[in-house]
Short mmCIF file of C-alpha atoms in Angstrom, two decimals:
data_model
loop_
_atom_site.label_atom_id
_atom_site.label_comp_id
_atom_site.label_asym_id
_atom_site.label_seq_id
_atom_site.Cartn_x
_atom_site.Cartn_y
_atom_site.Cartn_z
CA UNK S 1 -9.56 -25.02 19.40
CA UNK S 2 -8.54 -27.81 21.41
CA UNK S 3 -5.04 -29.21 20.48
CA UNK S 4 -4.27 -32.44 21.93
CA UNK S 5 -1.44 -34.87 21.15
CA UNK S 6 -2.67 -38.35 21.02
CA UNK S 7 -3.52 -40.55 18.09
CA UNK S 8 -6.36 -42.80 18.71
CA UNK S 9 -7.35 -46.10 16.38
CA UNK S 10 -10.11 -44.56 14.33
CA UNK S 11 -11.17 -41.09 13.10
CA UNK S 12 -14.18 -39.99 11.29
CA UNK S 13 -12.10 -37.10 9.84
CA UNK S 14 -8.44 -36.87 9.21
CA UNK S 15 -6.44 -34.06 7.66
CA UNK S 16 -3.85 -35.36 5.68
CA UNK S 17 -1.11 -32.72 4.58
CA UNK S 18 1.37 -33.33 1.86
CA UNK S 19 4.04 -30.72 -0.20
CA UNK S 20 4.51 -31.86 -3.56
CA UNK S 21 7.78 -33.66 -2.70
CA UNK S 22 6.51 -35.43 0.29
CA UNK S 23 3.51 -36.36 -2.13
CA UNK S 24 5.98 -37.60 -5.03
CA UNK S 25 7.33 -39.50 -2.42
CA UNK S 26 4.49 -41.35 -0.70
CA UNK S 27 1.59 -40.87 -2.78
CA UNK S 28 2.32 -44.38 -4.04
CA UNK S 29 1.22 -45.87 -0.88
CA UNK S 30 -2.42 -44.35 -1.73
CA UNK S 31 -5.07 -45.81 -4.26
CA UNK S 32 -3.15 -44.89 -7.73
CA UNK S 33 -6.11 -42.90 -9.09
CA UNK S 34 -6.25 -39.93 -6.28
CA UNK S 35 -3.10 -39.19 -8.21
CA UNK S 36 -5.05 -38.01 -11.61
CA UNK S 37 -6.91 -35.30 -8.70
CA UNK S 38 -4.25 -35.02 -6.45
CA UNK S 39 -0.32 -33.94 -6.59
CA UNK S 40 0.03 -31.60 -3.53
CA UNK S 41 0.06 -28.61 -5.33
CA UNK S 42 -0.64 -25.35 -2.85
CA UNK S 43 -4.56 -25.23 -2.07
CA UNK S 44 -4.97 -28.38 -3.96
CA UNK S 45 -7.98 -30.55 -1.86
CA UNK S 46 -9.10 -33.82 -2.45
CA UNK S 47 -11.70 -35.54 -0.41
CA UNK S 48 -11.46 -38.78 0.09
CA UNK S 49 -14.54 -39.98 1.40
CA UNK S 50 -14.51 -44.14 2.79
CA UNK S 51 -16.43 -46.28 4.88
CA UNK S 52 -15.06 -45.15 8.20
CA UNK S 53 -15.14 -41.75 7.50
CA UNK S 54 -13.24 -38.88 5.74
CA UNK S 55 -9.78 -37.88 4.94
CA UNK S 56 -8.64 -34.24 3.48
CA UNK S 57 -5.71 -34.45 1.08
CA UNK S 58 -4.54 -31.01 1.51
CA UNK S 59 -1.47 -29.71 -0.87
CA UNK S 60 0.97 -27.14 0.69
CA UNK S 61 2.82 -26.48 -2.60
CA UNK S 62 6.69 -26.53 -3.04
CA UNK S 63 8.28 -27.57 0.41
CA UNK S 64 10.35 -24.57 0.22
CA UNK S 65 7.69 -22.55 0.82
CA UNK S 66 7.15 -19.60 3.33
CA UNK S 67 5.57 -20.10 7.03
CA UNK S 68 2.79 -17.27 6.13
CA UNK S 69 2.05 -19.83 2.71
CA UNK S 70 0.84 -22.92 5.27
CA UNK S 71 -1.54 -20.08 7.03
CA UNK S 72 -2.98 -19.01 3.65
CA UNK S 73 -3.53 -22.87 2.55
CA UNK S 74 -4.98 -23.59 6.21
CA UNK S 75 -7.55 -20.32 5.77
CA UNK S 76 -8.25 -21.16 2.28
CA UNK S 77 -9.52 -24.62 3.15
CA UNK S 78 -11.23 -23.14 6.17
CA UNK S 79 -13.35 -21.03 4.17
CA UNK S 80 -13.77 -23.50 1.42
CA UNK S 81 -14.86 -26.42 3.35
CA UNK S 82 -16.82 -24.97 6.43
CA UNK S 83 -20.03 -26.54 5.19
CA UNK S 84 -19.00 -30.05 5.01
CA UNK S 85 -16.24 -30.29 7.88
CA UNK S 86 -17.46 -31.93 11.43
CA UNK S 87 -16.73 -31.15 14.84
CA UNK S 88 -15.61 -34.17 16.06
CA UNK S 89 -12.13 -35.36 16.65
CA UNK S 90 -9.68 -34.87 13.53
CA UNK S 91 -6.45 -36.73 13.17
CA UNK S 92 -3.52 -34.43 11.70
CA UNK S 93 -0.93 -36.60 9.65
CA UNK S 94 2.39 -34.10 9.15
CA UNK S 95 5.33 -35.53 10.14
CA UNK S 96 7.81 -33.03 8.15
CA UNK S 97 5.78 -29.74 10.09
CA UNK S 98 8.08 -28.03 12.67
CA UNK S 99 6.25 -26.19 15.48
CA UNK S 100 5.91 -22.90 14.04
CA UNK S 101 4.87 -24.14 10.82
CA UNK S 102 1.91 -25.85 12.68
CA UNK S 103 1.30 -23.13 14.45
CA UNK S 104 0.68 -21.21 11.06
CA UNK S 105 -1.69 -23.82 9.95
CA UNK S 106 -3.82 -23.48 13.51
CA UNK S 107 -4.32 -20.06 13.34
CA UNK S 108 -5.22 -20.36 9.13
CA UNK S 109 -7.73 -22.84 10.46
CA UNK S 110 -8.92 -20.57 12.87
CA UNK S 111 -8.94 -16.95 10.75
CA UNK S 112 -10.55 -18.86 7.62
CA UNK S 113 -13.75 -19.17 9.97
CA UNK S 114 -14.31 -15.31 9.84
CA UNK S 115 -17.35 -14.16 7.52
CA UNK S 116 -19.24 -10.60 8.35
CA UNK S 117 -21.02 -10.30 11.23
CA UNK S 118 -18.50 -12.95 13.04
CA UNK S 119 -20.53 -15.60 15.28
CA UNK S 120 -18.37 -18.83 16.48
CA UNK S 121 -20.70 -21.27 14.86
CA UNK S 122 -17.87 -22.92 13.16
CA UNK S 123 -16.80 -26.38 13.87
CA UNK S 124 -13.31 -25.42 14.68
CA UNK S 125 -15.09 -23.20 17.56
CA UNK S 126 -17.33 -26.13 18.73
CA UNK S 127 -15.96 -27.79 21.93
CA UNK S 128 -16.26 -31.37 20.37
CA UNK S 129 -13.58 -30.45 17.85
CA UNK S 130 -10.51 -31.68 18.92
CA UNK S 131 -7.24 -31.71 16.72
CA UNK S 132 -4.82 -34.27 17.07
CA UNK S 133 -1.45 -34.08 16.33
CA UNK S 134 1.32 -36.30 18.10
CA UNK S 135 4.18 -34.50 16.88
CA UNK S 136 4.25 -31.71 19.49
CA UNK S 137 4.02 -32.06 23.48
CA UNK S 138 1.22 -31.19 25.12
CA UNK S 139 2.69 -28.09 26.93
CA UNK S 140 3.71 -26.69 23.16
CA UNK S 141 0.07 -27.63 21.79
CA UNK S 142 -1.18 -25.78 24.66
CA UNK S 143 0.60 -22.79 23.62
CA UNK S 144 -0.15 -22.61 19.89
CA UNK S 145 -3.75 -23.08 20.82
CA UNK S 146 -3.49 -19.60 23.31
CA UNK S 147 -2.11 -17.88 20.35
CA UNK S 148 -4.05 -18.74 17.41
CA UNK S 149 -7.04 -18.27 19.97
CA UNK S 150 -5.81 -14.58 20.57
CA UNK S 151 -4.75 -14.06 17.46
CA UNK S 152 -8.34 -15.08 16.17
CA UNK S 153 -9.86 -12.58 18.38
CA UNK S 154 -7.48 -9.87 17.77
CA UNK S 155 -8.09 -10.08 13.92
CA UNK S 156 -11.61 -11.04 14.08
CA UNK S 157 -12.40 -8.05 15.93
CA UNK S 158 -10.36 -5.02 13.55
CA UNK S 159 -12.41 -7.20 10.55
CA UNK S 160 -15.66 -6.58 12.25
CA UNK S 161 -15.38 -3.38 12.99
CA UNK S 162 -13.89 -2.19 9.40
CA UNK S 163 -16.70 -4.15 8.06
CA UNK S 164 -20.00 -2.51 10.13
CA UNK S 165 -22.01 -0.30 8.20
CA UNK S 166 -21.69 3.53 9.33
CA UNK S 167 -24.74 3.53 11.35
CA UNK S 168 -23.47 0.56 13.36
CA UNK S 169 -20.32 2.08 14.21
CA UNK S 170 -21.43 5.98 15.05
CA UNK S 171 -18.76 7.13 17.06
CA UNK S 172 -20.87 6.85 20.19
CA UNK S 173 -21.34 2.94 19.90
CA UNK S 174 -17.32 2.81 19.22
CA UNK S 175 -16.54 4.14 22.02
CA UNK S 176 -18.48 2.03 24.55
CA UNK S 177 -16.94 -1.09 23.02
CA UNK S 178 -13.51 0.28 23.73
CA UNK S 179 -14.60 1.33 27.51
CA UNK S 180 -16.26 -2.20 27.97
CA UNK S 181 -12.72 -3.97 26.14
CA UNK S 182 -10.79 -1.83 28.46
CA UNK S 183 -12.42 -3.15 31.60
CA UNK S 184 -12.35 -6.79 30.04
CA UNK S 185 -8.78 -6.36 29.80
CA UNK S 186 -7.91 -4.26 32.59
CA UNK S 187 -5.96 -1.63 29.85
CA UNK S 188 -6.12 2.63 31.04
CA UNK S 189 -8.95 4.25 29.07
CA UNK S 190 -8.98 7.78 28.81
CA UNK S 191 -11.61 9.77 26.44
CA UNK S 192 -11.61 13.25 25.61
CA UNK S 193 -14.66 15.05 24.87
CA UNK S 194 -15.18 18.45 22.67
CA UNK S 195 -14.67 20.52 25.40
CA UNK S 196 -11.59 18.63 26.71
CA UNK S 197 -10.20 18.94 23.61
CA UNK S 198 -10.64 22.49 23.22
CA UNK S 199 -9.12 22.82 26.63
CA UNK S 200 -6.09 20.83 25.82
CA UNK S 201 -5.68 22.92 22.65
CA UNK S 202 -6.03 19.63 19.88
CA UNK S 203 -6.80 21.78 16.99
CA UNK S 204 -6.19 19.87 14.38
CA UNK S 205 -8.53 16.71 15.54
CA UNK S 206 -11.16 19.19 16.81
CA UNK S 207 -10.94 21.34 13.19
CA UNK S 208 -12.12 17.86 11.70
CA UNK S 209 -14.68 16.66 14.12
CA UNK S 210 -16.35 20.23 14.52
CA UNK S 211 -18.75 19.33 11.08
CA UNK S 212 -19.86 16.04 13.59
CA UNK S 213 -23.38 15.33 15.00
CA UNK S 214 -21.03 13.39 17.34
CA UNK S 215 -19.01 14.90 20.31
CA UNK S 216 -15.66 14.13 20.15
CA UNK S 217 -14.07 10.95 21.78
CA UNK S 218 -9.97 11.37 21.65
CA UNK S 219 -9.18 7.83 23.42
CA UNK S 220 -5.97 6.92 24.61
CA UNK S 221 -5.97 3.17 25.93
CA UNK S 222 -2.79 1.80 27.68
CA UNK S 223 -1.93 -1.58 28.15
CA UNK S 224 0.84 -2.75 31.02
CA UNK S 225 3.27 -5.03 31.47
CA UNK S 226 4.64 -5.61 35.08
CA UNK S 227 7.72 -7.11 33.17
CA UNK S 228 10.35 -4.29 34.76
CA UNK S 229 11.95 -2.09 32.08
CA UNK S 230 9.99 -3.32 29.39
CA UNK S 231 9.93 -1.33 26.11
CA UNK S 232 6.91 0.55 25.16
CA UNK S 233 5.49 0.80 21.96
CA UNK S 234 2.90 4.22 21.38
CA UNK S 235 0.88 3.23 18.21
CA UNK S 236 -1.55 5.50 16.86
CA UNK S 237 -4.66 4.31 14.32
CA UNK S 238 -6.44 6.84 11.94
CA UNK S 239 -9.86 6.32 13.40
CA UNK S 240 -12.66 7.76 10.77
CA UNK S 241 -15.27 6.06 11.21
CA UNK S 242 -16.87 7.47 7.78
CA UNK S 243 -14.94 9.70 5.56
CA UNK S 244 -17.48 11.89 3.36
CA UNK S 245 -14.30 13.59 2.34
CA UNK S 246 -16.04 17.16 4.08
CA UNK S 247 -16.61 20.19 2.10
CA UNK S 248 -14.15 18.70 -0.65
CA UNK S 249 -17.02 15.93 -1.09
CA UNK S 250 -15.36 13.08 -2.21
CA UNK S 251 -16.93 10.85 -5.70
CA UNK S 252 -20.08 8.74 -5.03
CA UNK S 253 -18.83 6.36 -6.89
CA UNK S 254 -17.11 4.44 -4.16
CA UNK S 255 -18.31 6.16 -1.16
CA UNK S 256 -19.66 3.01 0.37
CA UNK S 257 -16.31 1.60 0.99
CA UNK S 258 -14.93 4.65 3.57
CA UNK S 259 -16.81 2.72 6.04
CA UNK S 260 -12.92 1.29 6.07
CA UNK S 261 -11.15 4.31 6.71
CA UNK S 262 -10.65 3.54 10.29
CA UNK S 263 -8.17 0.51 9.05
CA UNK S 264 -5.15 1.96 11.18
CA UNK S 265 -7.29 2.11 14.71
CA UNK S 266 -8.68 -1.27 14.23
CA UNK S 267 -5.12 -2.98 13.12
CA UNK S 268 -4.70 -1.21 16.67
CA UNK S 269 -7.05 -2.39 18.46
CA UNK S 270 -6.25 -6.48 17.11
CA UNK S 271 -3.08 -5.71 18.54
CA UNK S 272 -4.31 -4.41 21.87
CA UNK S 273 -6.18 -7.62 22.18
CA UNK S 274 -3.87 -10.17 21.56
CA UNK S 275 -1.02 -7.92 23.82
CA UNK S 276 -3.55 -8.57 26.43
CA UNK S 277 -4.76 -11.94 26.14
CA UNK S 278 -1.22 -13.06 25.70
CA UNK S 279 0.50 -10.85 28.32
CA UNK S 280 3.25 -9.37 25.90
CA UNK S 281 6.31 -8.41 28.20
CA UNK S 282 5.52 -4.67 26.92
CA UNK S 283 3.79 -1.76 27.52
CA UNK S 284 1.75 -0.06 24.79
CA UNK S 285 0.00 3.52 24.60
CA UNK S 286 -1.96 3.66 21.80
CA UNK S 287 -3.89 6.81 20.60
CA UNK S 288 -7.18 6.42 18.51
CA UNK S 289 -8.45 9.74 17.40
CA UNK S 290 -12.26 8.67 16.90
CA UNK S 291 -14.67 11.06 15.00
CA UNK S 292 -16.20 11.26 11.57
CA UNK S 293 -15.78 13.37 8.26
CA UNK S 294 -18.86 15.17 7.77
CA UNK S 295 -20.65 17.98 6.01
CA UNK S 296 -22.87 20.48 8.28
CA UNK S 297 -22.97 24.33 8.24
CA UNK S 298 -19.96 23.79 11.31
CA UNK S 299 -17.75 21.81 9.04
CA UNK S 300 -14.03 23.05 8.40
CA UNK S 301 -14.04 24.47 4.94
CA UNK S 302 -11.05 24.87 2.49
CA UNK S 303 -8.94 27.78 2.84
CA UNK S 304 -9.28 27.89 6.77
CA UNK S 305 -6.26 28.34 9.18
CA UNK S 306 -6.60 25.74 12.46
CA UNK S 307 -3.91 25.62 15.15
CA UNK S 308 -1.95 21.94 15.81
CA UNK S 309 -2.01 20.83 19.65
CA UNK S 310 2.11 21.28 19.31
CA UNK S 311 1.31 25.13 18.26
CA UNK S 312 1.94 24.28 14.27
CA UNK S 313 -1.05 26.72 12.43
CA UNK S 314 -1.96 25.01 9.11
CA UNK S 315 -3.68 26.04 6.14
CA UNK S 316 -6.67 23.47 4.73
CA UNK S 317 -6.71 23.73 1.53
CA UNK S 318 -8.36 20.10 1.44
CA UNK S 319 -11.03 18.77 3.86
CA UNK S 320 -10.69 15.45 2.51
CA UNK S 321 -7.24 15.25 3.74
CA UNK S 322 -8.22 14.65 7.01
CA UNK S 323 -6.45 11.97 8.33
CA UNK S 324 -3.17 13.56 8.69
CA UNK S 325 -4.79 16.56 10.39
CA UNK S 326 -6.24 13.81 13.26
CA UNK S 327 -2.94 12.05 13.04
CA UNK S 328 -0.84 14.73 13.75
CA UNK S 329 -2.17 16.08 17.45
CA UNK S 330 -2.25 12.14 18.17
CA UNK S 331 1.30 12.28 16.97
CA UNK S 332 2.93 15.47 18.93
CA UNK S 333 0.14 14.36 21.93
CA UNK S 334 1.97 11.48 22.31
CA UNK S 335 5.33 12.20 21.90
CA UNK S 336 5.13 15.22 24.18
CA UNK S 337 2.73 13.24 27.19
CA UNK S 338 4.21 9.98 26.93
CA UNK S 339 7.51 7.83 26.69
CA UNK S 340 7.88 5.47 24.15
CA UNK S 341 10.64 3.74 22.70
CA UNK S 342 8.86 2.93 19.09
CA UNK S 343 5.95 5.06 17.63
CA UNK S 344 4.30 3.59 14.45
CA UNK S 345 1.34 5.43 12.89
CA UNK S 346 -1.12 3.32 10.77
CA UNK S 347 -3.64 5.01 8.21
CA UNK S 348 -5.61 4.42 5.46
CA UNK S 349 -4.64 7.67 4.32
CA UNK S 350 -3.68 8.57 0.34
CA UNK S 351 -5.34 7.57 -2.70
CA UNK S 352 -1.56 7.88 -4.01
CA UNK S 353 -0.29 4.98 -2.06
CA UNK S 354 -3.18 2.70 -3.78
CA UNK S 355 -2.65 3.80 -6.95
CA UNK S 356 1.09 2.58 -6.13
CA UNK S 357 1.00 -0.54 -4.72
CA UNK S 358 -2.19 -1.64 -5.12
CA UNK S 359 -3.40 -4.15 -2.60
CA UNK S 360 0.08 -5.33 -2.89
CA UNK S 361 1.59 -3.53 0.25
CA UNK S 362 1.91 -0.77 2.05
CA UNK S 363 3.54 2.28 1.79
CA UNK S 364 6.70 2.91 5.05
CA UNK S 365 7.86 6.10 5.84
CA UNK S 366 10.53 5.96 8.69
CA UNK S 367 13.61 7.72 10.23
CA UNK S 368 14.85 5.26 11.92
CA UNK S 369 16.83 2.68 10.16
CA UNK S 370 16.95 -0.04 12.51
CA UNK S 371 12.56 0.13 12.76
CA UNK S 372 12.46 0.71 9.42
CA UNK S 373 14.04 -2.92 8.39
CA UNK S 374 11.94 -4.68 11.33
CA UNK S 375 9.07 -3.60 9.73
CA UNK S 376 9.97 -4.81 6.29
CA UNK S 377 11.60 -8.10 7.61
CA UNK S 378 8.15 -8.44 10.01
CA UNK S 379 6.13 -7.62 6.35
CA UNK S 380 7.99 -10.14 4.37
CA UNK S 381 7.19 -12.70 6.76
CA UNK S 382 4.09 -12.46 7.60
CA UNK S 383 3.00 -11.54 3.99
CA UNK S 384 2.02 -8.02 5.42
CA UNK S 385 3.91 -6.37 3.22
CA UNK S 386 5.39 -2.73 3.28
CA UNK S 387 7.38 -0.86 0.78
CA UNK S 388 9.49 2.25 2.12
CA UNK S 389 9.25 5.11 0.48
CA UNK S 390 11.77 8.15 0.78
CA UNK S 391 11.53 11.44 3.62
CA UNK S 392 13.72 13.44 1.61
CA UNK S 393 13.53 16.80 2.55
CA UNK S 394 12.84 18.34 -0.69
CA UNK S 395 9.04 17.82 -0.23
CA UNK S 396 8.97 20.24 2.66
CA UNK S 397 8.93 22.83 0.21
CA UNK S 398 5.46 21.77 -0.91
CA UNK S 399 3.57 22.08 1.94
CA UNK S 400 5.11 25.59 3.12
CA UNK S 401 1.84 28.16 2.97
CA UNK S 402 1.58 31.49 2.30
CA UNK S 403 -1.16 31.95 5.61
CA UNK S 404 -0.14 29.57 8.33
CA UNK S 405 3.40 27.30 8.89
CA UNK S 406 2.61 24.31 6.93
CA UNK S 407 -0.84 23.08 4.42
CA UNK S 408 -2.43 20.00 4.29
CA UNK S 409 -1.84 19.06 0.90
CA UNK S 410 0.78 19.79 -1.63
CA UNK S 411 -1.92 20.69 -4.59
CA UNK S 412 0.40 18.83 -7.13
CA UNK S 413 -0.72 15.88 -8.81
CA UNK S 414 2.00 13.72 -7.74
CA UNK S 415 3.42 11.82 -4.42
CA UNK S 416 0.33 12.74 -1.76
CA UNK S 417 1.41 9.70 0.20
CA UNK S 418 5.06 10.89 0.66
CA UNK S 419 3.65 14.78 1.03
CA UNK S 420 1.85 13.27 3.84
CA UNK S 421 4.65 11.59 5.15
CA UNK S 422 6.26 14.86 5.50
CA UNK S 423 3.71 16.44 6.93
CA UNK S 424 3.13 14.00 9.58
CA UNK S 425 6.82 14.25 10.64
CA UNK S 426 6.35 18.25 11.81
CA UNK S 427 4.38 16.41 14.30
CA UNK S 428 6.42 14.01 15.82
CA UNK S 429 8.22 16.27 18.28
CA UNK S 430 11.98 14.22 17.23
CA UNK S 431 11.10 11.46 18.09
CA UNK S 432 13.95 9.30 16.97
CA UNK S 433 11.72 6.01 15.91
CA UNK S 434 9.07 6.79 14.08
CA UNK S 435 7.41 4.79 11.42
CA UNK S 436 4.39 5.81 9.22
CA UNK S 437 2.19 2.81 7.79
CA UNK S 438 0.03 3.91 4.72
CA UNK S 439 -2.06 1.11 5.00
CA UNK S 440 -5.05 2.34 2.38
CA UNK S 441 -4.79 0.32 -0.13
CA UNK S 442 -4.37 -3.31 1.66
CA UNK S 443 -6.69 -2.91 4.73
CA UNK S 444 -9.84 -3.44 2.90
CA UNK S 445 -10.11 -5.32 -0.79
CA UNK S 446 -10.97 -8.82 -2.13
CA UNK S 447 -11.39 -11.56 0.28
CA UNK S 448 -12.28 -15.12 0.25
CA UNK S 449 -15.21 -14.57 2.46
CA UNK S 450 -17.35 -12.02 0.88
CA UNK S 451 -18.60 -10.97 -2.39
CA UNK S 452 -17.76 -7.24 -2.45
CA UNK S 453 -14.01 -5.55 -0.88
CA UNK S 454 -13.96 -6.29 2.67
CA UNK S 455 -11.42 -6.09 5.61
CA UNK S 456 -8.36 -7.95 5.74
CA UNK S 457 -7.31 -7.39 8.92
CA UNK S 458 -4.08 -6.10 7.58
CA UNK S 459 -1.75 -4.69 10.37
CA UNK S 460 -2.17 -6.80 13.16
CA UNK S 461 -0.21 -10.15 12.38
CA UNK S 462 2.28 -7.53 11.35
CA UNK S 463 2.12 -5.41 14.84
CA UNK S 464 1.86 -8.44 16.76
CA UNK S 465 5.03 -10.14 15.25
CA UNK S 466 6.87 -6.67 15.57
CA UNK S 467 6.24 -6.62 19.29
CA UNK S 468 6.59 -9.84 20.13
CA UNK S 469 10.14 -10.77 18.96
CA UNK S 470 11.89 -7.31 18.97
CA UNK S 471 10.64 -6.16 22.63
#
C-alpha cells in the first residue's frame, strides 16, 4: 500500500475518521442529518456519497480507546466495504492520530483484505491505490507501509495454511513451501527424515509419525541477524497437519476443524516472515515438528512405552495427546543443540484450555517471571491475549507411571492443559526462560471473513511485538 503525504484539491474517495468526542465536537460543521446515522461510535460507517465522489465516516469509538481497537475498526471496514471501495487515490482526514495509532489502522486496512484462498485482488493491493495522509513525513509513511506490508504477509500466510484442507497441506507439500520460503529469505533449513530421526534418537516425534503414509520432515529453520550479540529467540510450533486423534480416535463430530491443529507452527512461521522481511536485529531458531496423526496397522497404540530424544521413556496411555509428545524432543532438541536466550512453545494443544478461556485467550505456562509478564503485557496490547496459569509442582505426581518415567496424560478429568504444562517442562533441559502458549482455543474460531471457524492468525502480532521491542 502506497503511503504518501500530500493532500491534493480533489478526491474521489476520502476516509474521514472521527472518535465520538472529536465527532461531538465537529460534526456540526457537516450536513445536520448524517448526525441521525452517524455519532462516531466504534465500527460505526456512514457513506456519504456526493457529486465529486465519496467520503467514509468511520467511528473509532471512545478516544480513550486501545491502539489494537483502531486495527480492529480499520479490518472491520476492510472486510465490510471491499466491494464498493476504489483503487484510486484516498484522502485520510485524522488530525488527532499519532504515528503508531496510524500505523494500526494501515495494517487493519491491510489484514481485513484476507478471505480463504488469499489472492491480492483487493484495492488496497492495487498499485493505483494511494493513501494520503499529511500528518506524517514521508520517511515515517515509508516505514509503516514496510511493516503493515510484512505484517500482511506474515499473517496472511499462518491463515492460509491453518485454513487448507488436509489434502492440500500433506506433509510433503508443507515442506517444499518451507524449503522454497527459506531460499526466498535466505533463513538455514534443515529437514530430518524417518531415518534421521531414528538415528538422532527423537522418539517421541517418531512414536507419533510412525502411523504416517508420510516420511517424517523434523525442520529446523534459522533466521540471522548480523546485528553482533543479538539475542536469540528458539520458538517451537506444534505442527499437525491433521490430528485424527490416532488409535484414541477422536469424535466425528468436529473432526473437520483439526485441519487447525498446526496453529503454533504457522503463528511461527508469520513470525519468521516478517523477522525477515523486516530484518529484526535478532536471531531466531525455530523448530517445526511436521507430521500427521494417523491410524494404520504402524500407529502408536495406548499402553506403549517410547523413548524421548533427552532419554525420558514415557508411557502413552493416550494417542490423541500427541502434541506434547512432538513438542517435547523439539523442546530438549533445542535446548540441548542450540543457544537461545528465550524459548516459547506455541500449541493448539488441550481441549481443557478451550473449555477455559474460550476464544478469549490463551492459556501461559512460564518459569520465568520477567518472560512471563512480556508476554501478558505484549497480549494485552495487541489484543492477543494470554492468561497464566500455575507450574506448581504438585501435578508432577500425576503423570509419574508405573512402566516408564513419566505418561502422557494424567487420566483425571481435570486441568489437561496445566498436566501438559508439566509435562512439557521434563523436556526443557533448565532452560531458565521458557514459556508455553496453549493457543487451542483462539487460533482458529469465528471470523469476519468466512462463514464457518477459521484461522485468526493468532500468535504472530503477539511474537512479532515480543521480539521486536524486548530484543
Amino acid at each position: 500500500m502506497k503511503l504518501i503525504n500530500k493532500k491534493n484539491k480533489n478526491y474521489t474517495q476520502v476516509f474521514h475518521l472521527f472518535t465520538e468526542e472529536e465527532w461531538a465536537k465537529t460534526g456540526k460543521n457537516f450536513n445536520k442529518n448524517i448526525a441521525t446515522f452517524f455519532t462516531g461510535k466504534k465500527h460505526e460507517i456512514f457513506v456519504n456519497a456526493h457529486e465529486e465522489g465519496i467520503t467514509y465516516f468511520i467511528g473509532l469509538g471512545k478516544s480513550t480507546l486501545q491502539n489494537f481497537e483502531i486495527q480492529q475498526v480499520a479490518l472491520k471496514f476492510s472486510q465490510t466495504q471491499k466491494e464498493k471501495l476504489q483503487p484510486a487515490p484516498t484522502l485520510m482526514l485524522a488530525d488527532f492520530l499519532n504515528e503508531k495509532q496510524f500505523e494500526e489502522f494501515v495494517k487493519g486496512l491491510l489484514i481485513g483484505t484476507y478471505n480463504y484462498p488469499f489472492e491480492r485482488n483487493q484495492p488496497f493491493w492495487n498499485t493505483k491505490f494511494e493513501l494520503h495522509f499529511e500528518n506524517l513525513s514521508q520517511k515515517k509513511l515509508d516505514h509503516i507501509s514496510q511493516k503493515a506490508e510484512a505484517l500482511s504477509n506474515g499473517q496472511m500466510a499462518c491463515q492460509d495454511w491453518l485454513n487448507k484442507p488436509a489434502n492440500f497441506k500433506k506433509p510433503d507439500i508443507f515442506s517444499l513451501y518451507l524449503k522454497n520460503l527459506a531460499k526466498k529469505y535466505e533463513l538455514k533449513y534443515t529437514v530430518f527424515n524417518r531415518k534421521k530421526c531414528e538415528e538422532l534418537g527423537l522418539g517421541a516425534y517418531l512414536a507419533v509419525n510412525q502411523g504416517s503414509a508420510y516420511d517424517a520432515a523434523f525442520t529446523i529453520l534459522e533466521y540471522k541477524t548480523t546485528v553482533k550479540n543479538a539475542k536469540t529467540f528458539g520458538l517451537v510450533g506444534k505442527c499437525v497437519l491433521f490430528d485424527t486423534g490416532g488409535v484414541s480416535l477422536k469424535n466425528s463430530a468436529n473432526l473437520h476443524y483439526m485441519k487447525s491443529d498446526m496453529g503454533g507452527a504457522t503463528a511461527v512461521l508469520g513470525t519468521l516472515i516478517y523477522a525477515a522481511e523486516m530484518k529484526l536485529p535478532v536471531n531466531i531458531t525455530a523448530i517445526l515438528p511436521i507430521t500427521d496423526n494417523a491410524i494404520s496397522e504402524k500407529a502408536l497404540l495406548p499402553s506403549d512405552v517410547i523413548t524421548a530424544y533427552n532419554g525420558k521413556t514415557i508411557e502413552v496411555l493416550d494417542t490423541d495427546a500427541e502434541g506434547r509428545l512432538i513438542l517435547a524432543d523439539s523442546l530438549s532438541y533445542l535446548s540441548k543443540n542450540y543457544k537461545t536466550d528465550f524459548l516459547i512453545d506455541l500449541a493448539t494443544l488441550t481441549g481443557s484450555s478451550v473449555r477455559m478461556f474460550g476464544d478469549t485467550c490463551g492459556a501461559l505456562f512460564s518459569n520465568n517471571e520477567e518472560l512471563k509478564n512480556m508476554l501478558i503485557k505484549t497480549g494485552d496490547q495487541t489484543n492477543q491475549r494470554l492468561w497464566n496459569l500455575p507450574l506448581w509442582d504438585v501435578w508432577k505426581d500425576d503423570i509419574q507411571s508405573d512402566v516408564a518415567d513419566l505418561k502422557n496424560l494424567s487420566m483425571k478429568p481435570v486441568g489437561d492443559c496445566i498436566i501438559a504444562a508439566k509435562f512439557l517442562e521434563y523436556f526443557i533441559e533448565n532452560h531458565p526462560k521458557w514459556a508455553h502458549l496453549d493457543i487451542a482455543g483462539v487460533a482458529f474460531g469465528n471470523v469476519g471473513y468466512a462463514k464457518e471457524k477459521a484461522a485468526t492468525g493468532f500468535g504472530v502480532q503477539l511474537l512479532v511485538d515480543l521480539i521486536e521491542n524486548y530484543h
